[in-house]
Coordinates of C-alpha atoms in Angstrom, one line a residue:
M497 CA -44.6 14.9 24.2
S498 CA -41.7 16.3 22.0
D499 CA -40.3 16.8 18.5
V500 CA -37.2 15.8 17.3
S501 CA -35.1 16.9 14.8
S502 CA -32.3 15.9 13.0
D503 CA -29.5 18.8 14.4
E504 CA -26.4 17.1 14.4
E505 CA -24.8 16.2 17.7
E506 CA -22.5 13.3 18.6
Q507 CA -24.3 10.7 17.6
L508 CA -25.1 7.6 20.1
D509 CA -23.9 3.9 19.7
F510 CA -25.6 0.9 20.2
F511 CA -23.4 0.3 23.1
D512 CA -24.1 3.2 24.6
M513 CA -27.3 2.7 24.9
G514 CA -27.1 0.1 28.2
L515 CA -28.9 -2.8 25.8
D516 CA -28.5 -6.7 27.0
D517 CA -25.0 -8.3 25.5
R518 CA -27.1 -10.9 23.8
I519 CA -28.8 -7.9 21.8
L520 CA -25.5 -6.2 21.1
K521 CA -24.2 -9.5 20.2
A522 CA -27.2 -9.8 17.6
I523 CA -26.3 -7.1 16.5
A524 CA -22.8 -7.1 16.2
L525 CA -23.9 -10.5 13.9
L526 CA -25.6 -8.7 12.4
G527 CA -23.4 -6.3 10.9
W528 CA -25.2 -3.2 12.3
S529 CA -22.5 -0.6 12.9
K530 CA -24.0 2.5 13.8
P531 CA -28.5 3.1 14.5
T532 CA -30.1 5.6 12.0
L533 CA -31.2 8.6 12.9
I534 CA -34.5 7.4 14.1
Q535 CA -32.8 4.6 16.0
E536 CA -30.5 6.9 17.9
K537 CA -33.5 9.2 18.6
A538 CA -36.1 6.5 19.6
I539 CA -34.4 3.6 21.2
P540 CA -32.9 5.2 24.3
L541 CA -36.8 7.2 24.9
A542 CA -38.6 3.6 24.7
L543 CA -35.8 1.8 27.1
D544 CA -36.9 4.2 29.6
G545 CA -40.3 3.0 29.4
N546 CA -41.8 6.0 27.3
D547 CA -44.8 5.1 24.7
I548 CA -43.6 6.1 22.0
L549 CA -45.1 7.5 18.2
A550 CA -42.3 7.2 15.9
R551 CA -43.1 9.0 12.2
A552 CA -40.4 8.1 9.7
R553 CA -40.2 8.1 5.9
T554 CA -40.4 4.3 4.1
G555 CA -36.6 2.8 4.7
S556 CA -35.5 4.3 7.4
G557 CA -34.9 1.5 9.8
K558 CA -38.4 2.2 12.0
T559 CA -38.5 -1.6 13.1
A560 CA -35.6 -1.8 15.2
V561 CA -37.2 1.4 16.8
F562 CA -39.3 -1.1 18.7
A563 CA -38.1 -4.7 18.4
I564 CA -34.8 -4.0 20.2
P565 CA -36.7 -2.4 23.0
V566 CA -39.3 -5.3 23.7
I567 CA -36.4 -7.7 23.4
N568 CA -34.2 -6.0 26.2
K569 CA -37.7 -5.5 28.4
I570 CA -38.3 -9.7 28.1
L571 CA -34.9 -10.0 28.8
T572 CA -34.9 -8.3 31.9
Q573 CA -38.1 -8.9 33.2
K574 CA -37.4 -12.9 33.1
L575 CA -33.8 -11.9 35.3
V576 CA -35.9 -10.2 37.3
N577 CA -38.7 -13.2 37.8
T578 CA -37.3 -16.2 37.7
I579 CA -40.6 -18.1 38.2
D580 CA -43.2 -17.0 36.1
Q581 CA -41.4 -17.0 32.8
K582 CA -44.2 -18.7 30.4
K583 CA -46.3 -15.4 29.2
T584 CA -46.8 -13.6 26.3
Q585 CA -45.9 -10.5 27.0
A586 CA -45.4 -8.0 23.9
V587 CA -48.1 -8.7 21.1
I588 CA -46.9 -6.8 17.4
V589 CA -49.7 -5.7 15.0
A590 CA -49.1 -5.2 11.1
P591 CA -51.7 -4.8 8.4
S592 CA -50.6 -7.5 5.9
K593 CA -49.4 -11.1 6.2
E594 CA -46.4 -10.3 4.2
L595 CA -44.9 -7.9 6.6
C596 CA -45.8 -10.2 9.5
K597 CA -44.0 -12.5 8.1
Q598 CA -41.3 -10.2 7.5
L599 CA -41.5 -8.9 11.3
K600 CA -41.1 -12.3 12.8
D601 CA -37.3 -13.2 10.6
N602 CA -36.4 -9.5 11.8
F603 CA -37.2 -10.8 15.9
A604 CA -35.8 -14.3 14.8
Q605 CA -32.7 -11.9 13.7
L606 CA -32.6 -9.7 16.7
T607 CA -33.1 -13.0 19.4
S608 CA -30.2 -15.3 17.7
C609 CA -28.1 -15.5 20.4
C610 CA -31.0 -15.5 23.8
S611 CA -33.9 -17.8 21.0
R612 CA -34.1 -19.8 24.2
E613 CA -35.2 -17.1 26.5
V614 CA -37.1 -15.0 23.9
K615 CA -39.8 -17.0 21.7
C616 CA -41.4 -15.5 18.9
V617 CA -44.7 -16.8 17.0
D618 CA -46.0 -15.5 13.5
V619 CA -49.7 -16.3 13.8
A620 CA -51.0 -14.2 10.5
C621 CA -50.5 -17.0 7.8
G622 CA -52.2 -20.4 8.7
E623 CA -55.6 -21.0 10.1
V624 CA -56.4 -20.8 13.7
Q625 CA -57.1 -24.5 14.4
D626 CA -53.7 -25.3 13.0
I627 CA -51.3 -22.5 15.2
R628 CA -53.6 -23.2 18.5
P629 CA -51.8 -26.2 19.6
L630 CA -48.5 -24.8 19.1
L631 CA -49.7 -21.4 21.0
I632 CA -51.0 -23.3 24.1
S633 CA -47.5 -25.4 24.4
M634 CA -45.4 -23.1 23.7
I635 CA -46.8 -19.5 25.4
P636 CA -44.1 -17.3 23.0
D637 CA -42.9 -14.0 25.3
I638 CA -43.5 -12.2 21.7
V639 CA -47.0 -12.7 19.0
I640 CA -47.1 -11.1 15.6
G641 CA -50.0 -10.6 13.6
T642 CA -52.7 -9.0 11.9
P643 CA -55.4 -7.3 13.8
A644 CA -58.3 -10.2 12.6
K645 CA -56.1 -13.2 13.1
L646 CA -54.7 -12.0 16.6
L647 CA -58.3 -11.8 17.8
A648 CA -59.9 -14.9 16.0
H649 CA -56.9 -16.9 18.3
I650 CA -58.3 -14.7 21.5
Q651 CA -62.0 -16.0 20.6
A652 CA -60.3 -19.4 20.1
G653 CA -58.4 -19.5 23.5
S654 CA -55.4 -19.8 22.1
L655 CA -54.6 -16.2 23.4
F656 CA -55.4 -16.4 27.2
N657 CA -54.0 -13.5 29.9
L658 CA -52.6 -11.3 27.9
K659 CA -54.4 -8.7 30.2
K660 CA -52.2 -10.0 33.0
S661 CA -49.0 -10.4 31.3
L662 CA -49.0 -7.8 28.1
Q663 CA -46.1 -5.6 28.7
S664 CA -45.4 -3.8 25.4
F665 CA -47.8 -3.3 22.6
V666 CA -46.5 -2.5 19.1
V667 CA -48.7 -1.4 15.7
D668 CA -46.6 -1.1 13.0
E669 CA -47.4 1.0 9.3
A670 CA -50.4 2.2 11.7
D671 CA -51.4 4.6 9.2
L672 CA -52.6 1.5 6.8
L673 CA -54.4 -0.5 9.4
F674 CA -58.2 1.6 9.1
S675 CA -57.4 2.1 5.4
F676 CA -57.2 -1.9 4.7
G677 CA -60.5 -2.0 6.7
F678 CA -59.3 -3.0 10.4
E679 CA -61.1 -0.5 12.5
K680 CA -63.6 -2.4 14.2
D681 CA -60.9 -4.9 15.0
M682 CA -58.5 -2.8 16.2
Q683 CA -61.2 -1.7 18.9
K684 CA -62.0 -5.0 20.1
L685 CA -58.5 -6.2 20.0
I686 CA -57.4 -2.6 22.3
E687 CA -60.5 -3.7 24.6
N688 CA -59.9 -7.4 24.6
I689 CA -55.4 -7.1 24.9
I690 CA -54.4 -4.1 27.1
P691 CA -54.0 -4.1 30.4
K692 CA -56.2 -1.5 33.4
D693 CA -53.0 -0.4 34.4
G694 CA -51.6 0.1 30.6
C695 CA -48.7 -0.9 29.0
Q696 CA -45.6 0.3 27.1
S697 CA -47.0 1.4 23.2
F698 CA -45.6 2.0 20.5
L699 CA -47.3 3.4 17.4
V700 CA -44.8 3.3 13.8
S701 CA -46.0 5.2 10.8
A702 CA -44.5 6.4 7.3
T703 CA -47.6 9.4 7.8
L704 CA -49.1 11.1 10.7
N705 CA -52.9 10.8 9.1
P706 CA -56.0 11.2 10.8
D707 CA -56.1 7.9 11.5
V708 CA -53.0 7.4 13.2
I709 CA -53.9 10.4 15.8
N710 CA -57.6 8.7 16.3
L711 CA -55.1 5.7 16.9
K712 CA -53.0 7.4 19.5
N713 CA -56.1 8.6 21.5
L714 CA -56.8 4.7 21.7
V715 CA -53.2 2.9 22.4
L716 CA -50.9 5.9 24.1
R717 CA -50.5 7.3 27.1
K718 CA -48.2 10.8 27.0
P719 CA -46.5 9.5 24.0
I720 CA -43.4 11.1 23.3
I721 CA -43.7 11.9 19.7
I722 CA -40.8 11.7 17.1
K723 CA -41.0 13.3 14.1
L724 CA -38.3 14.0 11.9
E725 CA -37.4 16.9 10.4
E726 CA -36.5 14.9 7.1
P727 CA -38.1 15.1 3.2
E728 CA -40.4 12.6 2.5
L729 CA -38.4 11.7 -0.6
P730 CA -34.4 10.5 0.0
K731 CA -31.6 13.3 -0.7
C732 CA -30.9 14.2 -4.3
D733 CA -27.9 12.9 -3.9
Q734 CA -29.1 9.7 -3.3
L735 CA -32.3 9.3 -5.6
A736 CA -32.2 10.0 -8.9
Q737 CA -35.9 11.2 -10.8
Y738 CA -36.4 10.8 -14.2
H739 CA -39.6 10.9 -16.1
I740 CA -40.1 10.2 -19.8
S741 CA -43.7 11.3 -21.7
C742 CA -44.7 8.4 -23.9
Q743 CA -47.8 6.9 -25.3
E744 CA -49.3 3.9 -24.0
D745 CA -47.8 1.4 -26.2
E746 CA -44.2 3.2 -26.0
K747 CA -44.4 1.9 -22.7
F748 CA -43.8 -1.6 -23.4
V749 CA -41.0 -0.6 -26.5
L750 CA -39.3 1.4 -24.0
L751 CA -38.8 -1.1 -21.1
V752 CA -37.7 -3.7 -23.5
A753 CA -35.1 -1.7 -24.9
L754 CA -34.1 -0.5 -21.2
I755 CA -33.4 -4.3 -20.1
K756 CA -32.0 -6.0 -23.5
L757 CA -29.7 -2.5 -23.8
N758 CA -28.6 -3.2 -20.1
L759 CA -29.1 0.6 -19.1
L760 CA -31.0 -1.0 -16.4
R761 CA -28.4 -2.1 -13.6
G762 CA -29.4 -4.2 -10.5
R763 CA -32.7 -5.3 -9.1
T764 CA -35.7 -3.5 -10.6
I765 CA -39.0 -2.6 -9.4
I766 CA -42.0 -2.4 -11.8
F767 CA -45.0 -1.0 -10.2
V768 CA -48.2 -1.3 -12.7
N769 CA -51.9 -0.4 -11.7
S770 CA -54.0 -3.7 -11.8
L771 CA -53.6 -7.3 -11.7
K772 CA -54.2 -8.0 -15.7
R773 CA -50.8 -5.4 -16.4
C774 CA -49.1 -7.6 -14.3
Y775 CA -49.5 -10.0 -16.8
K776 CA -49.7 -9.0 -19.8
L777 CA -46.3 -7.3 -19.0
K778 CA -44.9 -10.4 -17.2
L779 CA -46.0 -12.7 -20.6
F780 CA -44.9 -9.4 -22.7
L781 CA -41.3 -9.5 -21.3
E782 CA -41.0 -13.6 -21.6
Q783 CA -41.1 -13.5 -25.1
F784 CA -37.6 -11.2 -25.2
A785 CA -36.4 -14.3 -22.5
I786 CA -36.5 -11.1 -19.8
R787 CA -37.0 -13.8 -16.6
S788 CA -39.3 -11.9 -14.1
C789 CA -41.6 -13.0 -11.6
L790 CA -45.0 -10.8 -9.8
L791 CA -46.8 -10.5 -6.9
N792 CA -50.1 -11.9 -7.5
P793 CA -52.7 -10.8 -4.7
E794 CA -54.8 -13.9 -5.6
L795 CA -52.6 -16.4 -4.7
P796 CA -51.9 -17.9 -1.1
V797 CA -49.6 -15.8 1.7
A798 CA -46.6 -18.6 1.0
S799 CA -46.5 -18.3 -2.5
R800 CA -46.3 -14.8 -2.4
C801 CA -43.6 -14.7 0.3
N802 CA -41.5 -17.3 -2.0
V803 CA -41.8 -14.6 -4.7
V804 CA -40.1 -12.0 -2.2
D805 CA -37.6 -14.6 -0.9
Q806 CA -36.5 -15.2 -4.7
F807 CA -36.2 -11.7 -5.5
N808 CA -34.1 -10.8 -2.7
K809 CA -31.7 -13.8 -2.9
G810 CA -31.4 -12.6 -7.1
V811 CA -33.2 -15.5 -8.7
Y812 CA -34.6 -12.8 -10.6
N813 CA -33.8 -9.3 -11.5
Q814 CA -36.9 -7.7 -12.3
I815 CA -40.3 -8.1 -10.1
I816 CA -43.7 -7.3 -11.4
A817 CA -45.9 -5.8 -8.4
C818 CA -49.7 -4.2 -8.1
D819 CA -51.4 -3.3 -5.1
E820 CA -54.6 -2.4 -6.0
K821 CA -55.3 -1.1 -2.2
C822 CA -52.0 0.7 -1.5
V823 CA -50.8 2.1 -5.1
H824 CA -53.7 4.0 -6.4
D825 CA -54.5 5.2 -2.9
P826 CA -53.4 4.0 0.6
T827 CA -55.7 6.8 2.7
A828 CA -59.0 5.9 0.6
R829 CA -61.6 3.9 1.9
K830 CA -63.8 1.0 0.3
S831 CA -67.6 1.5 -0.5
N832 CA -69.8 -0.5 1.5
K833 CA -73.0 0.1 -0.4
K834 CA -75.4 -2.4 -0.3
G835 CA -76.3 -3.9 -3.7
A836 CA -73.0 -2.5 -4.7
T837 CA -70.9 -5.7 -7.0
S838 CA -68.1 -5.7 -8.0
S839 CA -66.5 -7.6 -11.2
K840 CA -63.1 -7.3 -10.0
P841 CA -61.3 -11.0 -9.0
K842 CA -61.5 -11.5 -5.0
I843 CA -57.7 -10.0 -3.8
D844 CA -56.3 -11.2 -0.1
K845 CA -57.5 -8.5 2.2
D846 CA -53.9 -8.5 4.1
F847 CA -51.9 -7.9 1.1
A848 CA -49.8 -4.9 0.3
V849 CA -46.8 -4.3 -1.7
S850 CA -45.6 -0.4 -2.1
R851 CA -45.7 -0.5 1.9
G852 CA -43.8 -2.2 4.6
I853 CA -42.0 -5.0 2.6
D854 CA -38.2 -5.1 2.6
F855 CA -37.2 -5.5 -0.8
Q856 CA -33.3 -5.8 -0.7
S857 CA -30.8 -4.1 -2.7
V858 CA -33.4 -2.6 -5.0
S859 CA -31.3 -0.2 -7.6
N860 CA -34.4 0.9 -9.5
V861 CA -38.2 1.7 -9.5
I862 CA -40.3 2.1 -12.4
N863 CA -43.8 3.7 -12.4
F864 CA -45.0 1.3 -16.0
D865 CA -48.1 3.1 -14.5
F866 CA -48.1 6.6 -13.1
P867 CA -49.9 6.2 -9.4
I868 CA -52.8 8.8 -9.0
S869 CA -52.1 9.9 -5.3
V870 CA -48.6 11.9 -4.0
T871 CA -48.9 9.2 -0.9
A872 CA -48.7 6.6 -3.5
Y873 CA -45.6 7.9 -5.2
V874 CA -44.2 8.3 -2.2
H875 CA -44.3 4.6 -1.1
R876 CA -43.0 3.3 -4.3
V877 CA -40.4 5.1 -4.6
G878 CA -39.8 4.5 -0.8
R879 CA -38.6 0.8 -2.3
T880 CA -35.3 2.2 -3.2
A881 CA -32.7 4.4 -1.8
R882 CA -33.3 2.5 1.4
A883 CA -30.9 2.2 4.8
I884 CA -29.0 -0.9 3.6
N885 CA -31.3 -3.5 5.4
A886 CA -32.1 -0.9 7.6
I887 CA -28.8 -1.6 9.1
N888 CA -26.5 1.5 9.6
S889 CA -26.6 5.0 8.5
N890 CA -25.4 4.4 4.8
I891 CA -28.1 4.9 2.4
T892 CA -28.0 3.2 -1.0
E893 CA -28.0 5.2 -4.0
G894 CA -31.3 4.5 -6.3
T895 CA -33.3 5.6 -9.6
V896 CA -37.1 5.6 -9.9
L897 CA -37.8 6.2 -14.2
S898 CA -41.8 7.3 -14.2
F899 CA -43.4 6.6 -17.9
V900 CA -45.5 9.3 -18.1
A901 CA -48.4 8.9 -20.6
Q902 CA -50.9 12.0 -22.0
D903 CA -53.7 11.2 -19.7
E904 CA -50.6 10.5 -17.1
H905 CA -49.6 14.2 -17.1
K906 CA -52.4 15.2 -14.1
Y907 CA -50.9 12.7 -11.9
F908 CA -47.3 14.1 -12.6
N909 CA -47.9 17.1 -12.4
K910 CA -49.6 16.6 -9.0
V911 CA -46.6 14.9 -7.6
K912 CA -43.8 17.6 -9.1
N913 CA -46.3 20.5 -7.7
A914 CA -46.2 18.5 -4.2
F915 CA -42.4 18.7 -3.6
G916 CA -41.2 21.2 -6.1
D917 CA -37.3 22.1 -7.1
A918 CA -36.2 19.8 -3.7
A919 CA -37.2 16.9 -5.8
N920 CA -35.3 17.3 -8.6
F921 CA -37.4 15.6 -11.5
K922 CA -35.4 15.6 -14.6
P923 CA -36.8 14.5 -18.2
Y924 CA -35.1 11.0 -19.1
A925 CA -32.9 11.5 -22.7
F926 CA -33.8 9.2 -24.6
K927 CA -34.3 9.5 -28.3
M928 CA -37.7 7.1 -29.6
E929 CA -37.2 8.1 -33.0
E930 CA -34.2 5.1 -32.7
L931 CA -36.2 2.6 -31.1
E932 CA -38.3 2.1 -34.5
A933 CA -37.2 -1.8 -34.7
F934 CA -37.9 -2.4 -31.1
K935 CA -41.4 -0.9 -31.7
Y936 CA -41.7 -3.6 -35.0
R937 CA -40.9 -6.0 -32.5
A938 CA -43.1 -5.0 -29.6
K939 CA -46.0 -5.3 -31.6
D940 CA -46.0 -8.5 -32.2
A941 CA -45.3 -9.5 -28.6
I942 CA -47.8 -7.4 -27.3
R943 CA -50.3 -9.1 -30.4
A944 CA -49.5 -12.4 -28.8
V945 CA -50.6 -11.2 -25.4
T946 CA -54.3 -11.9 -25.8
K947 CA -57.4 -11.7 -23.3
D948 CA -57.5 -15.5 -23.6
V949 CA -53.7 -16.2 -22.7
I950 CA -53.8 -14.6 -20.1
R951 CA -56.9 -16.1 -18.8
S952 CA -55.4 -19.0 -19.3
V953 CA -51.7 -18.3 -17.5
R954 CA -54.3 -17.4 -14.5
I955 CA -56.1 -20.6 -14.0
R956 CA -52.8 -22.6 -14.2
E957 CA -51.6 -20.7 -11.6
I958 CA -54.5 -21.0 -9.6
E959 CA -54.5 -25.3 -10.7
Q960 CA -50.6 -25.4 -9.4
E961 CA -52.3 -23.6 -6.4
L962 CA -54.8 -26.5 -5.5
K963 CA -52.5 -29.4 -6.1
N964 CA -49.5 -28.2 -4.2
S965 CA -51.9 -27.0 -1.1
E966 CA -51.2 -28.4 2.3
R967 CA -54.7 -28.3 3.2
L968 CA -56.6 -29.8 0.2
K969 CA -53.8 -33.0 0.0
S970 CA -55.8 -35.2 1.9
F971 CA -59.4 -34.2 0.3
L972 CA -57.4 -34.6 -2.8
K973 CA -56.8 -38.2 -1.2
S974 CA -59.9 -39.1 -0.6
N975 CA -61.4 -37.8 -4.2
P976 CA -59.2 -38.6 -6.1
N977 CA -61.6 -37.9 -9.2
D978 CA -61.3 -34.5 -8.2
V979 CA -57.3 -34.7 -9.2
Q980 CA -58.5 -36.4 -12.6
L981 CA -60.4 -33.1 -13.3
L982 CA -57.6 -30.8 -12.0
R983 CA -54.6 -32.5 -14.7
H984 CA -57.6 -33.5 -17.1
D985 CA -58.8 -29.9 -17.5
R986 CA -59.2 -28.4 -20.9
A987 CA -56.1 -27.3 -22.4
T988 CA -55.3 -24.0 -22.0
K989 CA -54.3 -21.1 -24.8
R990 CA -50.7 -21.3 -25.1
M991 CA -48.9 -18.3 -26.2
S992 CA -47.1 -18.1 -29.8
T993 CA -43.5 -17.0 -29.1
Q994 CA -40.9 -16.0 -32.2
A995 CA -37.3 -17.1 -31.4
H996 CA -36.0 -14.2 -32.8
L997 CA -36.9 -11.7 -30.6
K998 CA -34.5 -13.1 -27.7
D999 CA -31.8 -11.8 -29.3
V1000 CA -30.6 -7.8 -30.5
P1001 CA -28.9 -7.9 -33.4
D1002 CA -26.3 -5.0 -34.1
Y1003 CA -28.4 -2.8 -36.6
I1004 CA -31.1 -2.3 -34.6
V1005 CA -29.1 -1.2 -31.5
P1006 CA -29.3 2.7 -31.5
P1007 CA -25.8 4.4 -32.9
T1008 CA -25.3 6.6 -30.0
L1009 CA -25.5 3.1 -27.8
K1010 CA -23.2 0.9 -30.1
T1011 CA -20.1 1.3 -28.5
R1012 CA -21.5 0.9 -24.8
Q1013 CA -22.9 -2.0 -26.2
K1014 CA -19.4 -3.2 -27.4
Q1015 CA -17.9 -2.8 -24.3
I1016 CA -21.3 -4.2 -22.4
S1017 CA -20.6 -7.6 -24.0
V1018 CA -16.4 -7.6 -24.3
M1019 CA -17.5 -7.2 -20.1
E1020 CA -20.4 -10.1 -20.4
K1021 CA -17.9 -12.5 -22.2
R1022 CA -15.0 -12.2 -19.5
R1023 CA -18.0 -12.8 -16.7
L1024 CA -18.9 -16.0 -18.4
H1025 CA -15.5 -16.9 -18.8
N1026 CA -14.3 -16.4 -15.2
Q1027 CA -17.6 -18.3 -13.9
A1028 CA -16.8 -21.1 -16.0
E1029 CA -13.3 -21.4 -15.1
L1030 CA -14.4 -20.9 -11.4
S1031 CA -16.9 -24.0 -12.2
A1032 CA -14.2 -26.1 -13.9
P1033 CA -11.9 -28.5 -12.2
T1034 CA -8.6 -27.2 -10.8
S1035 CA -6.4 -30.0 -11.4
K1036 CA -6.3 -33.1 -13.1
K1037 CA -7.2 -34.8 -9.2
S1038 CA -10.0 -32.9 -9.0
A1039 CA -11.3 -34.0 -12.3
K1040 CA -10.8 -37.6 -11.2
R1041 CA -12.6 -37.4 -8.0
S1042 CA -15.4 -35.4 -9.9
A1043 CA -15.3 -38.5 -12.4
K1044 CA -15.2 -40.8 -9.6
G1045 CA -18.6 -39.2 -7.8
K1046 CA -21.0 -39.1 -11.1
S1047 CA -19.6 -43.2 -11.4
G1048 CA -20.6 -43.4 -7.7
S1049 CA -23.9 -41.9 -7.7
N1050 CA -24.7 -44.5 -10.6
H1051 CA -23.8 -47.1 -8.3
G1052 CA -26.6 -49.9 -8.0
K1053 CA -28.6 -48.8 -11.0
P1054 CA -28.5 -51.2 -14.1
K1055 CA -26.4 -50.8 -16.5
L1056 CA -28.5 -49.2 -19.9
P1057 CA -27.1 -51.3 -22.8
T1058 CA -24.4 -49.4 -25.2
K1059 CA -23.5 -50.2 -28.7
K1060 CA -19.9 -51.2 -29.4
T1061 CA -17.6 -49.4 -31.2
K1062 CA -14.8 -50.4 -33.6
K1063 CA -11.9 -49.3 -32.5
T1064 CA -9.1 -47.8 -34.2
S1065 CA -6.1 -50.0 -36.0
H1066 CA -3.6 -48.1 -34.0
S1067 CA -5.0 -49.1 -30.5
R1068 CA -5.2 -52.5 -31.5
D1069 CA -2.2 -55.5 -31.0
P1070 CA -0.5 -55.9 -34.4
L1071 CA -0.1 -59.7 -33.7
K1072 CA -3.5 -60.4 -32.8
V1073 CA -4.9 -58.5 -35.9
R1074 CA -2.9 -60.8 -37.8
N1075 CA -4.3 -63.7 -36.2
K1076 CA -7.9 -62.8 -36.7
M1077 CA -7.2 -61.9 -40.4
K1078 CA -5.7 -65.8 -40.8
M1079 CA -9.1 -67.3 -39.2
K1080 CA -11.3 -64.9 -41.3
K1081 CA -9.2 -66.2 -44.7
R1082 CA -9.1 -70.0 -43.1
S1083 CA -12.8 -69.8 -42.6
K1084 CA -13.8 -68.4 -46.2
K1085 CA -11.9 -71.4 -47.5

């Protein structure tokens, strides 16, 4: 058992770790130049067969700490034992479905050069009966899932002989498992899969709370504890933290002003504390022609993963997120009192936003609603100033802006006292009196977002998901009347929008920002002009080719009747014109 500090030593490279050549090739293809600090310290120890308890802050590249040793161990085992190749050797446990999907993608990238030898399956998404045939026929080397889904597959007989074949057991985001209500599932899972002789185990976490210590006693044997001596928040040169005191209604005004005046550059995650606030904020921004997406825990995991993918690809620059379990207080337990009823909507048990999911290239985090715990603040802030896709030790710069209402100052002071002067909180210098015109516009927009509008939008989303559901397709085919009920449901409440809100006239731009706004508009015009030039055909030949392609695409389609237009005089033959005129005169006579 040892604590590893971040003293300056000669940095170890991936090529010095004795990894399989196929893994090194995959690392090179990913562009990983150097390991992060946690990777440099933990991977060599894991390759020696030690149990690892790794604690490092969010965004430090913890996934590779267990992924690389697990893959390397499977490849080594297959080289030694050429007869018994088909068996499950590693089980990866994660608290949320989104995190399981992300882990599956990470393993796919690291096994890109040995995909035939190492096969990985994510069982978190989908039903047991649908995935069971795949597991039985393939017998994957690595299985990823939430504790509940893994236990369900073991009970259904999809995963068998794990007590004989298991070589590696990994628990990612270990400090969240018990808070998500997986305590009993984890105990049953450990009883069913861990061999009597034991296996190499990894516990990876951002914090070392009592739950992680309890789990360590259950899973690990003489572990090496890697606890890096690093602050919970990134350094001041990597992360700028601002706050602005405002009223509750002024939060909406501030956000619109920041986006419309181009003061927010890059991708932004906006955190709120409830699902209703998510919808209210999204519909409010829509009236100003600001496109955003939101993560709704009521919708299926496939839809949520699609939203994260679209955000990472740059389809949307703003994502509105809430995590009612994790954002408020990730360490809080659920109260299971008999007779207790809740009016809250049913939320997916395995949903988490502020932890685990890799939102790529996030420049800004906005705390629209301030979190009520220090832990939640740390995990929100961890979405920015991360190791670049966990690839190397370079850290992207990030900005955190917190809107602090009057009743939220007690939570802000709690966070400020927890980190002291090291956090370097700065007030955001913005004159609210210069936003009077934005205030009038925001009032109209907020008035339009009523409870009925929010409810109708949520119903519309659920109806759309029902129509697109793969599981319901066969049912809806045999019951067409139910489809008609979905289609001819009562009319949903539409939000009244005003066209003038989309534009930002010069007279409402604050005087201090007018010169900057002109520069940004000139730069935007240049960017649009360059895009138009790139998309336009470069020569006459290419223009003709594109015209031919368009005409070719309509080949075989019936031509629509077109009105004949009179030809101009200069395009006609003069002799033919004279003859026609003579014929007309003769016919009149």
